[in-house]
Amino acid sequence: MKDLDYLRYFLDIEVAYSLRGYFLSHSKYVVDILKQARLTNNKTLDTPIEVNTRYSSSYGLPLIDPTLYRIIIGSLVYLISTRPDIAYVVHVVSQFVASPTIFHWATVLRILQYLWGIIF
């Protein structure tokens, strides 16, 4: 058996110790998602979802290649383990993984801009 010292990084979760307990963070994981989505602007948002917006599978033009949409949604679903504040909106946009539209992609970008504001 070998002592590997304190746990610092495991399954894309950063672990920090303090006298008050453990702190779990996905900061590096969020930065990787932002790079993957090629989000480079500094616009930040206060909420991850627009108020009073109805989401439908027939609203907007379909995405030509939904691969990036699906990858980002999968990453956001994993991110919910340490970011429960985005759980509802990720649930909403994950319903349209089979046939996403430009409107749904705009909502995913809004989630990422919200996360940008929290991380930076």
CSV table of C-alpha atoms in Angstrom, one decimal:
chain,number,residue,atom,x,y,z
A,1,MET,CA,0.0,0.0,0.0
A,2,LYS,CA,1.3,3.4,-0.9
A,3,ASP,CA,0.4,6.8,0.6
A,4,LEU,CA,-0.3,9.3,-2.3
A,5,ASP,CA,-0.8,12.3,0.0
A,6,TYR,CA,-4.0,14.3,0.1
A,7,LEU,CA,-6.5,14.1,-2.7
A,8,ARG,CA,-6.3,17.2,-4.9
A,9,TYR,CA,-7.9,16.2,-8.2
A,10,PHE,CA,-10.2,13.3,-9.0
A,11,LEU,CA,-12.6,12.7,-11.9
A,12,ASP,CA,-12.3,16.4,-13.0
A,13,ILE,CA,-13.2,17.5,-9.5
A,14,GLU,CA,-10.7,19.7,-7.6
A,15,VAL,CA,-10.6,19.0,-3.8
A,16,ALA,CA,-9.4,21.5,-1.3
A,17,TYR,CA,-9.1,21.0,2.4
A,18,SER,CA,-9.7,23.6,5.2
A,19,LEU,CA,-10.5,23.5,8.9
A,20,ARG,CA,-14.2,23.8,8.0
A,21,GLY,CA,-14.2,20.8,5.7
A,22,TYR,CA,-13.8,19.9,2.1
A,23,PHE,CA,-14.4,22.2,-0.9
A,24,LEU,CA,-15.2,20.6,-4.2
A,25,SER,CA,-14.8,22.6,-7.4
A,26,HIS,CA,-15.1,22.0,-11.2
A,27,SER,CA,-13.3,25.2,-12.2
A,28,LYS,CA,-10.8,23.6,-14.5
A,29,TYR,CA,-13.6,21.5,-16.0
A,30,VAL,CA,-15.7,24.6,-16.7
A,31,VAL,CA,-12.8,26.3,-18.4
A,32,ASP,CA,-12.3,23.2,-20.6
A,33,ILE,CA,-16.0,23.3,-21.5
A,34,LEU,CA,-15.7,27.0,-22.4
A,35,LYS,CA,-12.7,26.2,-24.6
A,36,GLN,CA,-14.5,23.3,-26.3
A,37,ALA,CA,-17.5,25.6,-27.1
A,38,ARG,CA,-15.1,28.3,-28.3
A,39,LEU,CA,-16.7,30.8,-26.0
A,40,THR,CA,-14.2,33.7,-25.9
A,41,ASN,CA,-16.3,36.8,-25.0
A,42,ASN,CA,-16.4,38.3,-21.6
A,43,LYS,CA,-20.2,38.8,-21.4
A,44,THR,CA,-21.5,37.5,-18.1
A,45,LEU,CA,-25.1,36.9,-17.1
A,46,ASP,CA,-26.9,36.8,-13.8
A,47,THR,CA,-29.2,33.9,-14.6
A,48,PRO,CA,-28.6,30.7,-16.7
A,49,ILE,CA,-32.1,30.8,-18.2
A,50,GLU,CA,-34.4,33.5,-19.6
A,51,VAL,CA,-37.5,34.2,-17.5
A,52,ASN,CA,-40.9,33.2,-19.0
A,53,THR,CA,-39.5,31.4,-22.0
A,54,ARG,CA,-41.2,28.4,-23.4
A,55,TYR,CA,-39.0,25.7,-25.0
A,56,SER,CA,-40.3,23.6,-27.9
A,57,SER,CA,-38.7,21.2,-30.3
A,58,SER,CA,-40.3,23.0,-33.2
A,59,TYR,CA,-39.0,26.5,-32.4
A,60,GLY,CA,-36.1,27.6,-34.5
A,61,LEU,CA,-34.0,26.2,-37.3
A,62,PRO,CA,-32.4,22.8,-36.7
A,63,LEU,CA,-28.7,22.7,-36.1
A,64,ILE,CA,-26.7,21.4,-39.1
A,65,ASP,CA,-24.3,19.4,-36.9
A,66,PRO,CA,-25.6,18.7,-33.4
A,67,THR,CA,-22.5,16.9,-32.3
A,68,LEU,CA,-21.0,19.9,-30.3
A,69,TYR,CA,-24.4,20.5,-28.7
A,70,ARG,CA,-24.6,16.9,-27.5
A,71,ILE,CA,-21.0,17.0,-26.2
A,72,ILE,CA,-21.6,20.2,-24.2
A,73,ILE,CA,-24.9,18.9,-22.8
A,74,GLY,CA,-23.1,15.7,-21.6
A,75,SER,CA,-20.5,17.8,-19.9
A,76,LEU,CA,-23.1,20.1,-18.3
A,77,VAL,CA,-24.9,17.0,-17.0
A,78,TYR,CA,-21.7,15.9,-15.2
A,79,LEU,CA,-21.1,19.4,-14.0
A,80,ILE,CA,-24.4,19.4,-12.0
A,81,SER,CA,-22.8,17.3,-9.3
A,82,THR,CA,-21.0,20.4,-8.0
A,83,ARG,CA,-23.2,23.1,-9.7
A,84,PRO,CA,-26.8,22.5,-8.7
A,85,ASP,CA,-27.8,26.0,-9.7
A,86,ILE,CA,-27.7,25.0,-13.3
A,87,ALA,CA,-29.6,21.7,-12.8
A,88,TYR,CA,-33.0,23.0,-14.0
A,89,VAL,CA,-31.8,24.7,-17.2
A,90,VAL,CA,-29.6,21.7,-18.1
A,91,HIS,CA,-32.6,19.5,-17.7
A,92,VAL,CA,-34.6,21.7,-20.0
A,93,VAL,CA,-32.0,21.8,-22.8
A,94,SER,CA,-31.1,18.1,-22.5
A,95,GLN,CA,-34.7,17.2,-23.6
A,96,PHE,CA,-33.8,18.4,-27.1
A,97,VAL,CA,-30.6,16.4,-27.6
A,98,ALA,CA,-32.2,14.3,-30.4
A,99,SER,CA,-33.1,17.4,-32.5
A,100,PRO,CA,-31.6,20.6,-31.2
A,101,THR,CA,-32.3,24.0,-32.8
A,102,ILE,CA,-30.5,27.3,-32.9
A,103,PHE,CA,-32.8,28.5,-30.1
A,104,HIS,CA,-31.6,25.6,-27.9
A,105,TRP,CA,-28.0,26.3,-28.8
A,106,ALA,CA,-28.5,29.9,-27.7
A,107,THR,CA,-29.7,28.7,-24.4
A,108,VAL,CA,-26.6,26.5,-23.9
A,109,LEU,CA,-24.4,29.5,-24.7
A,110,ARG,CA,-26.4,31.4,-22.1
A,111,ILE,CA,-25.6,28.7,-19.5
A,112,LEU,CA,-21.9,28.9,-20.5
A,113,GLN,CA,-21.9,32.7,-20.2
A,114,TYR,CA,-23.5,32.4,-16.7
A,115,LEU,CA,-20.7,29.9,-15.7
A,116,TRP,CA,-18.1,32.3,-17.2
A,117,GLY,CA,-19.3,35.0,-14.8
A,118,ILE,CA,-19.0,32.8,-11.8
A,119,ILE,CA,-15.6,31.3,-12.6
A,120,PHE,CA,-13.9,34.6,-13.7
